[in-house]
């Protein structure tokens, strides 16, 4: 405490103590040393006398004792007493009174006297009229004294207090009327009560005089200097002059702390950053303040505070450089490890950034590494002291600079704190060949070409091509070497499947082998027995080939001409598009987005209809772009047909028009009984329309819900077969639907199901089921394969996953997949290996098909072609649909679940479970996989599926063989 502070404190308290007396005197006869000058009437009545009080302090008293005369009426009037703000005043009288009985020979003796008052607005001087006064009370003594008491010098002092009020005038007089008593007025005190000035919760409350009524007076406090209101401060002043019920408070401003009843500035070296009644804090390490009232402390030189650092945090500095960098090189990758800096700068948020430079020998010449180099987990913002750098060039010098940073590094002078290490990568073999394509196939030869490995790691000397008959299982194989990236394998057997692997060789040796590619030679259409007949055959085939070539050339040229007329980049067929090998003779889907002018795509693939040929009957639903109506289409010289008409609502933007018509451009390319047929478009008049065949029963999901449990299993399988057939057609065309779901299947009056909804952007915009993923895309989570959700890998295999969900929707009559689970929970459950359980009464074979469609590894899922063929066989052999999935799974869990992984085929499993009644039901249905023979139970919601890797003989492409 400084001297100043102590003095302030003492003075403040003294002031408050002085003010805290709640009785305010208007008159105190004791306080007067000289004559009081009160008026006595008649003059021989009350007498003013000097005396001493019980403490022997000199006082002025008045006394009267005319007991020896009759009819006494002696008045004593005070001086004029100003009222100030008082409404109710108190009169305290101290007096002694002589006991009448103790006075011998008295004529008239009283033991009381009267108290009166008179209100006036001004001092009336010596003018006194007794009739103007009002009586307050008759005052009697509690104790009177006798002659004996006088002798013993015992003073029997009486104290009486009387209230007067409410007073209204500016002042008043008091008067004492004696009617024959022997009385001495020792003191007269006149006062009123008030709530005195006070400071409560750092708020000042002024002197307050209570009202005369019984109610409390509400008083607003005002904050002491250097403080502010937190809650409005309030108190109530009672009629007794007491402060009651303090409410609200003030808080010391920033830079000030509470000190008694005041707010005091923080001393140098201390700060207070927030208002509140807390003490000033000492400056944190490496900071200071030389001023009073500091709200924060400044950082010392070379120390800093990050933007988000609280002022209570010590100032810090950039970390020192990382230490002891070591590198472990493995061919073209390197693991860098280092030690934490000795000085982290006083912070915990140290991160490391790694800069890669490629250097040449000689005078240090370096340049930043090119984008191909990858850092694992990343190059910047590392919180651990290690990083792996991959995809470096072989035999190359690199320098890595590892820089330590923390949040204040950016404020420090530009000195980079880093440690560097220089390495030379090893010689490395080339990476594997990944892209191989079949150029030509004949009965005895196959021509192949491939792409150079992504990382050759040197000059490729040659490629080794190893091939063998699939049936031989690698026991005998042939090896060819080729310097070029293509080769023709001759002398092969006709109609035979071969497996083939390619690897590249550099000076560092052979690279990894490619995965096994499977190719078939053409079938032997003639029975050939001799060399001659082979020659004849070659001649005939050559002739046929020439004719075929001519026809193909003609088609290609005529198509080319059509394409070039539309000024469109003519080649829209991607040889490896969507991971599909196009089937010969099947058209390829053309993405309308590849057209510079999308309206050209519409006219290429859709017929322009005259609006006058269309009659709209009624609205059947709402699409993204406008209403969907039913109506009729009557083309000249054709029969009138029922159609569905999608309209584009008025006020559309150009983009909306393009997106709307893109559906027609896509649909118009398809021609299949299980794909909704486009009749044409109306683009030249308004409204713009897309006209399709009419599907009487609407969407499949609603249709099934409406007819719950009303179909036979064969009927349901028939519908599913249709959908699979439509999807096979789409996947053969290279079209990935992305939004296959029962709601996007339409059903006609013959229960034929057709795939619909072919928008582009619309696919995901339009579908109410589509939700935004963390990667920003909009995806119908419940229907979408995990790889498509995770990294937007949409392929026909992801369509197969969705088909599995449609299968489940159909078998459960339009139940919502995963019921009311949230999208996030669905993603998590599927990722953890759980799958939807079999719907009620679902044939085991169909549930098995669902599980196959939901294989995590998309290569293990069946192709649509296989699905169509499985369903065909189930339809031909209805008994295979008799056993329901829950029954079968019960057998699996009870009898064979422990070693199910040891069965490589469903047949194996059935053999081992020969005694079980389910075997018959499965005869005729054989799967070469056992991995998806999952443990299921009617009691659990979702089914856990074992990973495919548990079956050693599992061949992904052979996931489902023929029935
Ligand atoms: O379930 P729905 O009745 O069948 O409601 C929707 C609605 O329009 C919005 O898509 C119906 N719809 C769409 N295309 C056709 C069509 N070609 N034939 C009959 N109804 C259709 C669909």
mmCIF file with all atom_site columns, N, CA and C in Angstrom, residues 158-208:
data_model
loop_
_atom_site.group_PDB
_atom_site.id
_atom_site.type_symbol
_atom_site.label_atom_id
_atom_site.label_alt_id
_atom_site.label_comp_id
_atom_site.label_asym_id
_atom_site.label_entity_id
_atom_site.label_seq_id
_atom_site.pdbx_PDB_ins_code
_atom_site.Cartn_x
_atom_site.Cartn_y
_atom_site.Cartn_z
_atom_site.occupancy
_atom_site.B_iso_or_equiv
_atom_site.pdbx_formal_charge
_atom_site.auth_seq_id
_atom_site.auth_comp_id
_atom_site.auth_asym_id
_atom_site.auth_atom_id
_atom_site.pdbx_PDB_model_num
ATOM 1   N N  . UNK A 1 158 ? -35.622 11.334 33.642 1.00 0.00 ? 158 UNK A N  1
ATOM 2   C CA . UNK A 1 158 ? -36.608 10.678 32.760 1.00 0.00 ? 158 UNK A CA 1
ATOM 3   C C  . UNK A 1 158 ? -36.304 11.056 31.317 1.00 0.00 ? 158 UNK A C  1
ATOM 4   N N  . UNK A 1 159 ? -36.493 10.099 30.452 1.00 0.00 ? 159 UNK A N  1
ATOM 5   C CA . UNK A 1 159 ? -36.327 10.391 29.018 1.00 0.00 ? 159 UNK A CA 1
ATOM 6   C C  . UNK A 1 159 ? -37.618 10.005 28.307 1.00 0.00 ? 159 UNK A C  1
ATOM 7   N N  . UNK A 1 160 ? -38.173 10.937 27.581 1.00 0.00 ? 160 UNK A N  1
ATOM 8   C CA . UNK A 1 160 ? -39.395 10.653 26.819 1.00 0.00 ? 160 UNK A CA 1
ATOM 9   C C  . UNK A 1 160 ? -39.198 11.140 25.389 1.00 0.00 ? 160 UNK A C  1
ATOM 10  N N  . UNK A 1 161 ? -39.678 10.349 24.440 1.00 0.00 ? 161 UNK A N  1
ATOM 11  C CA . UNK A 1 161 ? -39.564 10.731 23.018 1.00 0.00 ? 161 UNK A CA 1
ATOM 12  C C  . UNK A 1 161 ? -40.961 10.768 22.421 1.00 0.00 ? 161 UNK A C  1
ATOM 13  N N  . UNK A 1 162 ? -41.232 11.820 21.661 1.00 0.00 ? 162 UNK A N  1
ATOM 14  C CA . UNK A 1 162 ? -42.528 11.921 20.987 1.00 0.00 ? 162 UNK A CA 1
ATOM 15  C C  . UNK A 1 162 ? -42.296 12.212 19.503 1.00 0.00 ? 162 UNK A C  1
ATOM 16  N N  . UNK A 1 163 ? -43.198 11.635 18.680 1.00 0.00 ? 163 UNK A N  1
ATOM 17  C CA . UNK A 1 163 ? -43.133 11.853 17.217 1.00 0.00 ? 163 UNK A CA 1
ATOM 18  C C  . UNK A 1 163 ? -44.071 12.974 16.843 1.00 0.00 ? 163 UNK A C  1
ATOM 19  N N  . UNK A 1 164 ? -43.677 13.802 15.919 1.00 0.00 ? 164 UNK A N  1
ATOM 20  C CA . UNK A 1 164 ? -44.573 14.843 15.420 1.00 0.00 ? 164 UNK A CA 1
ATOM 21  C C  . UNK A 1 164 ? -44.527 14.811 13.891 1.00 0.00 ? 164 UNK A C  1
ATOM 22  N N  . UNK A 1 165 ? -45.674 14.916 13.259 1.00 0.00 ? 165 UNK A N  1
ATOM 23  C CA . UNK A 1 165 ? -45.639 14.996 11.795 1.00 0.00 ? 165 UNK A CA 1
ATOM 24  C C  . UNK A 1 165 ? -46.878 14.425 11.184 1.00 0.00 ? 165 UNK A C  1
ATOM 25  N N  . UNK A 1 166 ? -47.073 14.446 9.897  1.00 0.00 ? 166 UNK A N  1
ATOM 26  C CA . UNK A 1 166 ? -46.120 15.049 8.967  1.00 0.00 ? 166 UNK A CA 1
ATOM 27  C C  . UNK A 1 166 ? -46.114 16.583 9.024  1.00 0.00 ? 166 UNK A C  1
ATOM 28  N N  . UNK A 1 167 ? -44.924 17.130 8.956  1.00 0.00 ? 167 UNK A N  1
ATOM 29  C CA . UNK A 1 167 ? -44.751 18.582 8.955  1.00 0.00 ? 167 UNK A CA 1
ATOM 30  C C  . UNK A 1 167 ? -44.809 19.073 7.518  1.00 0.00 ? 167 UNK A C  1
ATOM 31  N N  . UNK A 1 168 ? -45.351 20.215 7.312  1.00 0.00 ? 168 UNK A N  1
ATOM 32  C CA . UNK A 1 168 ? -45.451 20.718 5.936  1.00 0.00 ? 168 UNK A CA 1
ATOM 33  C C  . UNK A 1 168 ? -44.797 22.090 5.786  1.00 0.00 ? 168 UNK A C  1
ATOM 34  N N  . UNK A 1 169 ? -44.819 22.899 6.911  1.00 0.00 ? 169 UNK A N  1
ATOM 35  C CA . UNK A 1 169 ? -44.272 24.252 6.772  1.00 0.00 ? 169 UNK A CA 1
ATOM 36  C C  . UNK A 1 169 ? -42.764 24.234 6.933  1.00 0.00 ? 169 UNK A C  1
ATOM 37  N N  . UNK A 1 170 ? -42.159 25.434 6.726  1.00 0.00 ? 170 UNK A N  1
ATOM 38  C CA . UNK A 1 170 ? -40.694 25.459 6.674  1.00 0.00 ? 170 UNK A CA 1
ATOM 39  C C  . UNK A 1 170 ? -40.036 25.230 8.036  1.00 0.00 ? 170 UNK A C  1
ATOM 40  N N  . UNK A 1 171 ? -40.784 25.520 9.085  1.00 0.00 ? 171 UNK A N  1
ATOM 41  C CA . UNK A 1 171 ? -40.202 25.338 10.404 1.00 0.00 ? 171 UNK A CA 1
ATOM 42  C C  . UNK A 1 171 ? -41.290 25.254 11.456 1.00 0.00 ? 171 UNK A C  1
ATOM 43  N N  . UNK A 1 172 ? -40.835 25.236 12.736 1.00 0.00 ? 172 UNK A N  1
ATOM 44  C CA . UNK A 1 172 ? -41.819 25.050 13.807 1.00 0.00 ? 172 UNK A CA 1
ATOM 45  C C  . UNK A 1 172 ? -41.212 25.504 15.134 1.00 0.00 ? 172 UNK A C  1
ATOM 46  N N  . UNK A 1 173 ? -42.102 25.647 16.120 1.00 0.00 ? 173 UNK A N  1
ATOM 47  C CA . UNK A 1 173 ? -41.700 25.924 17.514 1.00 0.00 ? 173 UNK A CA 1
ATOM 48  C C  . UNK A 1 173 ? -42.199 24.774 18.364 1.00 0.00 ? 173 UNK A C  1
ATOM 49  N N  . UNK A 1 174 ? -41.498 24.539 19.476 1.00 0.00 ? 174 UNK A N  1
ATOM 50  C CA . UNK A 1 174 ? -42.002 23.624 20.502 1.00 0.00 ? 174 UNK A CA 1
ATOM 51  C C  . UNK A 1 174 ? -42.305 24.483 21.742 1.00 0.00 ? 174 UNK A C  1
ATOM 52  N N  . UNK A 1 175 ? -43.265 24.057 22.496 1.00 0.00 ? 175 UNK A N  1
ATOM 53  C CA . UNK A 1 175 ? -43.569 24.783 23.735 1.00 0.00 ? 175 UNK A CA 1
ATOM 54  C C  . UNK A 1 175 ? -43.877 23.795 24.857 1.00 0.00 ? 175 UNK A C  1
ATOM 55  N N  . UNK A 1 176 ? -43.421 24.124 26.084 1.00 0.00 ? 176 UNK A N  1
ATOM 56  C CA . UNK A 1 176 ? -43.618 23.262 27.251 1.00 0.00 ? 176 UNK A CA 1
ATOM 57  C C  . UNK A 1 176 ? -44.537 24.016 28.225 1.00 0.00 ? 176 UNK A C  1
ATOM 58  N N  . UNK A 1 177 ? -45.662 23.427 28.532 1.00 0.00 ? 177 UNK A N  1
ATOM 59  C CA . UNK A 1 177 ? -46.648 24.092 29.399 1.00 0.00 ? 177 UNK A CA 1
ATOM 60  C C  . UNK A 1 177 ? -46.637 23.443 30.784 1.00 0.00 ? 177 UNK A C  1
ATOM 61  N N  . UNK A 1 178 ? -46.318 24.248 31.759 1.00 0.00 ? 178 UNK A N  1
ATOM 62  C CA . UNK A 1 178 ? -46.333 23.727 33.137 1.00 0.00 ? 178 UNK A CA 1
ATOM 63  C C  . UNK A 1 178 ? -47.622 24.189 33.802 1.00 0.00 ? 178 UNK A C  1
ATOM 64  N N  . UNK A 1 179 ? -48.345 23.281 34.474 1.00 0.00 ? 179 UNK A N  1
ATOM 65  C CA . UNK A 1 179 ? -49.592 23.640 35.156 1.00 0.00 ? 179 UNK A CA 1
ATOM 66  C C  . UNK A 1 179 ? -49.474 23.393 36.661 1.00 0.00 ? 179 UNK A C  1
ATOM 67  N N  . UNK A 1 180 ? -48.279 23.533 37.196 1.00 0.00 ? 180 UNK A N  1
ATOM 68  C CA . UNK A 1 180 ? -48.090 23.429 38.644 1.00 0.00 ? 180 UNK A CA 1
ATOM 69  C C  . UNK A 1 180 ? -47.258 22.259 39.083 1.00 0.00 ? 180 UNK A C  1
ATOM 70  N N  . UNK A 1 181 ? -46.241 21.935 38.310 1.00 0.00 ? 181 UNK A N  1
ATOM 71  C CA . UNK A 1 181 ? -45.350 20.829 38.675 1.00 0.00 ? 181 UNK A CA 1
ATOM 72  C C  . UNK A 1 181 ? -44.003 21.400 39.065 1.00 0.00 ? 181 UNK A C  1
ATOM 73  N N  . UNK A 1 182 ? -43.211 20.532 39.635 1.00 0.00 ? 182 UNK A N  1
ATOM 74  C CA . UNK A 1 182 ? -41.858 20.941 39.981 1.00 0.00 ? 182 UNK A CA 1
ATOM 75  C C  . UNK A 1 182 ? -40.937 20.163 39.044 1.00 0.00 ? 182 UNK A C  1
ATOM 76  N N  . UNK A 1 183 ? -40.540 20.816 37.957 1.00 0.00 ? 183 UNK A N  1
ATOM 77  C CA . UNK A 1 183 ? -39.887 20.069 36.871 1.00 0.00 ? 183 UNK A CA 1
ATOM 78  C C  . UNK A 1 183 ? -38.650 20.813 36.372 1.00 0.00 ? 183 UNK A C  1
ATOM 79  N N  . UNK A 1 184 ? -37.645 20.041 35.996 1.00 0.00 ? 184 UNK A N  1
ATOM 80  C CA . UNK A 1 184 ? -36.431 20.640 35.401 1.00 0.00 ? 184 UNK A CA 1
ATOM 81  C C  . UNK A 1 184 ? -36.186 19.960 34.058 1.00 0.00 ? 184 UNK A C  1
ATOM 82  N N  . UNK A 1 185 ? -36.186 20.768 32.978 1.00 0.00 ? 185 UNK A N  1
ATOM 83  C CA . UNK A 1 185 ? -35.897 20.225 31.616 1.00 0.00 ? 185 UNK A CA 1
ATOM 84  C C  . UNK A 1 185 ? -34.399 20.176 31.438 1.00 0.00 ? 185 UNK A C  1
ATOM 85  N N  . UNK A 1 186 ? -33.837 19.006 31.506 1.00 0.00 ? 186 UNK A N  1
ATOM 86  C CA . UNK A 1 186 ? -32.368 18.891 31.435 1.00 0.00 ? 186 UNK A CA 1
ATOM 87  C C  . UNK A 1 186 ? -31.882 19.034 29.986 1.00 0.00 ? 186 UNK A C  1
ATOM 88  N N  . UNK A 1 187 ? -32.560 18.409 29.075 1.00 0.00 ? 187 UNK A N  1
ATOM 89  C CA . UNK A 1 187 ? -32.159 18.589 27.664 1.00 0.00 ? 187 UNK A CA 1
ATOM 90  C C  . UNK A 1 187 ? -33.345 18.380 26.744 1.00 0.00 ? 187 UNK A C  1
ATOM 91  N N  . UNK A 1 188 ? -33.294 19.104 25.635 1.00 0.00 ? 188 UNK A N  1
ATOM 92  C CA . UNK A 1 188 ? -34.316 18.930 24.583 1.00 0.00 ? 188 UNK A CA 1
ATOM 93  C C  . UNK A 1 188 ? -33.560 18.666 23.277 1.00 0.00 ? 188 UNK A C  1
ATOM 94  N N  . UNK A 1 189 ? -33.872 17.571 22.715 1.00 0.00 ? 189 UNK A N  1
ATOM 95  C CA . UNK A 1 189 ? -33.242 17.263 21.416 1.00 0.00 ? 189 UNK A CA 1
ATOM 96  C C  . UNK A 1 189 ? -34.340 17.047 20.391 1.00 0.00 ? 189 UNK A C  1
ATOM 97  N N  . UNK A 1 190 ? -34.239 17.717 19.226 1.00 0.00 ? 190 UNK A N  1
ATOM 98  C CA . UNK A 1 190 ? -35.221 17.538 18.146 1.00 0.00 ? 190 UNK A CA 1
ATOM 99  C C  . UNK A 1 190 ? -34.453 16.987 16.933 1.00 0.00 ? 190 UNK A C  1
ATOM 100 N N  . UNK A 1 191 ? -34.906 15.890 16.373 1.00 0.00 ? 191 UNK A N  1
ATOM 101 C CA . UNK A 1 191 ? -34.183 15.291 15.244 1.00 0.00 ? 191 UNK A CA 1
ATOM 102 C C  . UNK A 1 191 ? -35.152 14.624 14.278 1.00 0.00 ? 191 UNK A C  1
ATOM 103 N N  . UNK A 1 192 ? -34.617 14.292 13.104 1.00 0.00 ? 192 UNK A N  1
ATOM 104 C CA . UNK A 1 192 ? -35.381 13.433 12.194 1.00 0.00 ? 192 UNK A CA 1
ATOM 105 C C  . UNK A 1 192 ? -34.475 12.305 11.718 1.00 0.00 ? 192 UNK A C  1
ATOM 106 N N  . UNK A 1 193 ? -35.094 11.266 11.135 1.00 0.00 ? 193 UNK A N  1
ATOM 107 C CA . UNK A 1 193 ? -34.304 10.098 10.699 1.00 0.00 ? 193 UNK A CA 1
ATOM 108 C C  . UNK A 1 193 ? -34.106 10.168 9.198  1.00 0.00 ? 193 UNK A C  1
ATOM 109 N N  . UNK A 1 194 ? -32.936 9.729  8.731  1.00 0.00 ? 194 UNK A N  1
ATOM 110 C CA . UNK A 1 194 ? -32.710 9.665  7.274  1.00 0.00 ? 194 UNK A CA 1
ATOM 111 C C  . UNK A 1 194 ? -31.758 8.508  6.995  1.00 0.00 ? 194 UNK A C  1
ATOM 112 N N  . UNK A 1 195 ? -31.805 8.024  5.730  1.00 0.00 ? 195 UNK A N  1
ATOM 113 C CA . UNK A 1 195 ? -30.838 7.012  5.302  1.00 0.00 ? 195 UNK A CA 1
ATOM 114 C C  . UNK A 1 195 ? -29.616 7.799  4.853  1.00 0.00 ? 195 UNK A C  1
ATOM 115 N N  . UNK A 1 196 ? -28.482 7.570  5.487  1.00 0.00 ? 196 UNK A N  1
ATOM 116 C CA . UNK A 1 196 ? -27.329 8.423  5.194  1.00 0.00 ? 196 UNK A CA 1
ATOM 117 C C  . UNK A 1 196 ? -26.627 7.995  3.909  1.00 0.00 ? 196 UNK A C  1
ATOM 118 N N  . UNK A 1 197 ? -25.865 8.913  3.335  1.00 0.00 ? 197 UNK A N  1
ATOM 119 C CA . UNK A 1 197 ? -25.044 8.593  2.160  1.00 0.00 ? 197 UNK A CA 1
ATOM 120 C C  . UNK A 1 197 ? -24.267 7.313  2.450  1.00 0.00 ? 197 UNK A C  1
ATOM 121 N N  . UNK A 1 198 ? -24.244 6.423  1.467  1.00 0.00 ? 198 UNK A N  1
ATOM 122 C CA . UNK A 1 198 ? -23.446 5.207  1.672  1.00 0.00 ? 198 UNK A CA 1
ATOM 123 C C  . UNK A 1 198 ? -22.924 4.690  0.332  1.00 0.00 ? 198 UNK A C  1
ATOM 124 N N  . UNK A 1 199 ? -21.936 3.813  0.374  1.00 0.00 ? 199 UNK A N  1
ATOM 125 C CA . UNK A 1 199 ? -21.413 3.168  -0.842 1.00 0.00 ? 199 UNK A CA 1
ATOM 126 C C  . UNK A 1 199 ? -21.602 1.674  -0.663 1.00 0.00 ? 199 UNK A C  1
ATOM 127 N N  . UNK A 1 200 ? -22.335 1.111  -1.567 1.00 0.00 ? 200 UNK A N  1
ATOM 128 C CA . UNK A 1 200 ? -22.596 -0.329 -1.484 1.00 0.00 ? 200 UNK A CA 1
ATOM 129 C C  . UNK A 1 200 ? -22.316 -0.933 -2.863 1.00 0.00 ? 200 UNK A C  1
ATOM 130 N N  . UNK A 1 201 ? -21.562 -1.999 -2.925 1.00 0.00 ? 201 UNK A N  1
ATOM 131 C CA . UNK A 1 201 ? -21.222 -2.660 -4.202 1.00 0.00 ? 201 UNK A CA 1
ATOM 132 C C  . UNK A 1 201 ? -20.690 -1.648 -5.220 1.00 0.00 ? 201 UNK A C  1
ATOM 133 N N  . UNK A 1 202 ? -19.839 -0.775 -4.777 1.00 0.00 ? 202 UNK A N  1
ATOM 134 C CA . UNK A 1 202 ? -19.201 0.259  -5.590 1.00 0.00 ? 202 UNK A CA 1
ATOM 135 C C  . UNK A 1 202 ? -20.201 1.252  -6.172 1.00 0.00 ? 202 UNK A C  1
ATOM 136 N N  . UNK A 1 203 ? -21.409 1.341  -5.576 1.00 0.00 ? 203 UNK A N  1
ATOM 137 C CA . UNK A 1 203 ? -22.379 2.343  -6.022 1.00 0.00 ? 203 UNK A CA 1
ATOM 138 C C  . UNK A 1 203 ? -22.639 3.290  -4.852 1.00 0.00 ? 203 UNK A C  1
ATOM 139 N N  . UNK A 1 204 ? -22.762 4.591  -5.169 1.00 0.00 ? 204 UNK A N  1
ATOM 140 C CA . UNK A 1 204 ? -22.990 5.589  -4.125 1.00 0.00 ? 204 UNK A CA 1
ATOM 141 C C  . UNK A 1 204 ? -24.493 5.867  -4.021 1.00 0.00 ? 204 UNK A C  1
ATOM 142 N N  . UNK A 1 205 ? -24.983 5.891  -2.775 1.00 0.00 ? 205 UNK A N  1
ATOM 143 C CA . UNK A 1 205 ? -26.390 6.203  -2.539 1.00 0.00 ? 205 UNK A CA 1
ATOM 144 C C  . UNK A 1 205 ? -26.443 7.484  -1.707 1.00 0.00 ? 205 UNK A C  1
ATOM 145 N N  . UNK A 1 206 ? -27.166 8.503  -2.161 1.00 0.00 ? 206 UNK A N  1
ATOM 146 C CA . UNK A 1 206 ? -27.162 9.787  -1.460 1.00 0.00 ? 206 UNK A CA 1
ATOM 147 C C  . UNK A 1 206 ? -27.990 9.743  -0.167 1.00 0.00 ? 206 UNK A C  1
ATOM 148 N N  . UNK A 1 207 ? -27.802 10.775 0.671  1.00 0.00 ? 207 UNK A N  1
ATOM 149 C CA . UNK A 1 207 ? -28.651 10.957 1.848  1.00 0.00 ? 207 UNK A CA 1
ATOM 150 C C  . UNK A 1 207 ? -30.102 10.889 1.411  1.00 0.00 ? 207 UNK A C  1
ATOM 151 N N  . UNK A 1 208 ? -30.909 10.120 2.087  1.00 0.00 ? 208 UNK A N  1
ATOM 152 C CA . UNK A 1 208 ? -32.307 10.019 1.654  1.00 0.00 ? 208 UNK A CA 1
ATOM 153 C C  . UNK A 1 208 ? -33.211 10.107 2.877  1.00 0.00 ? 208 UNK A C  1
#
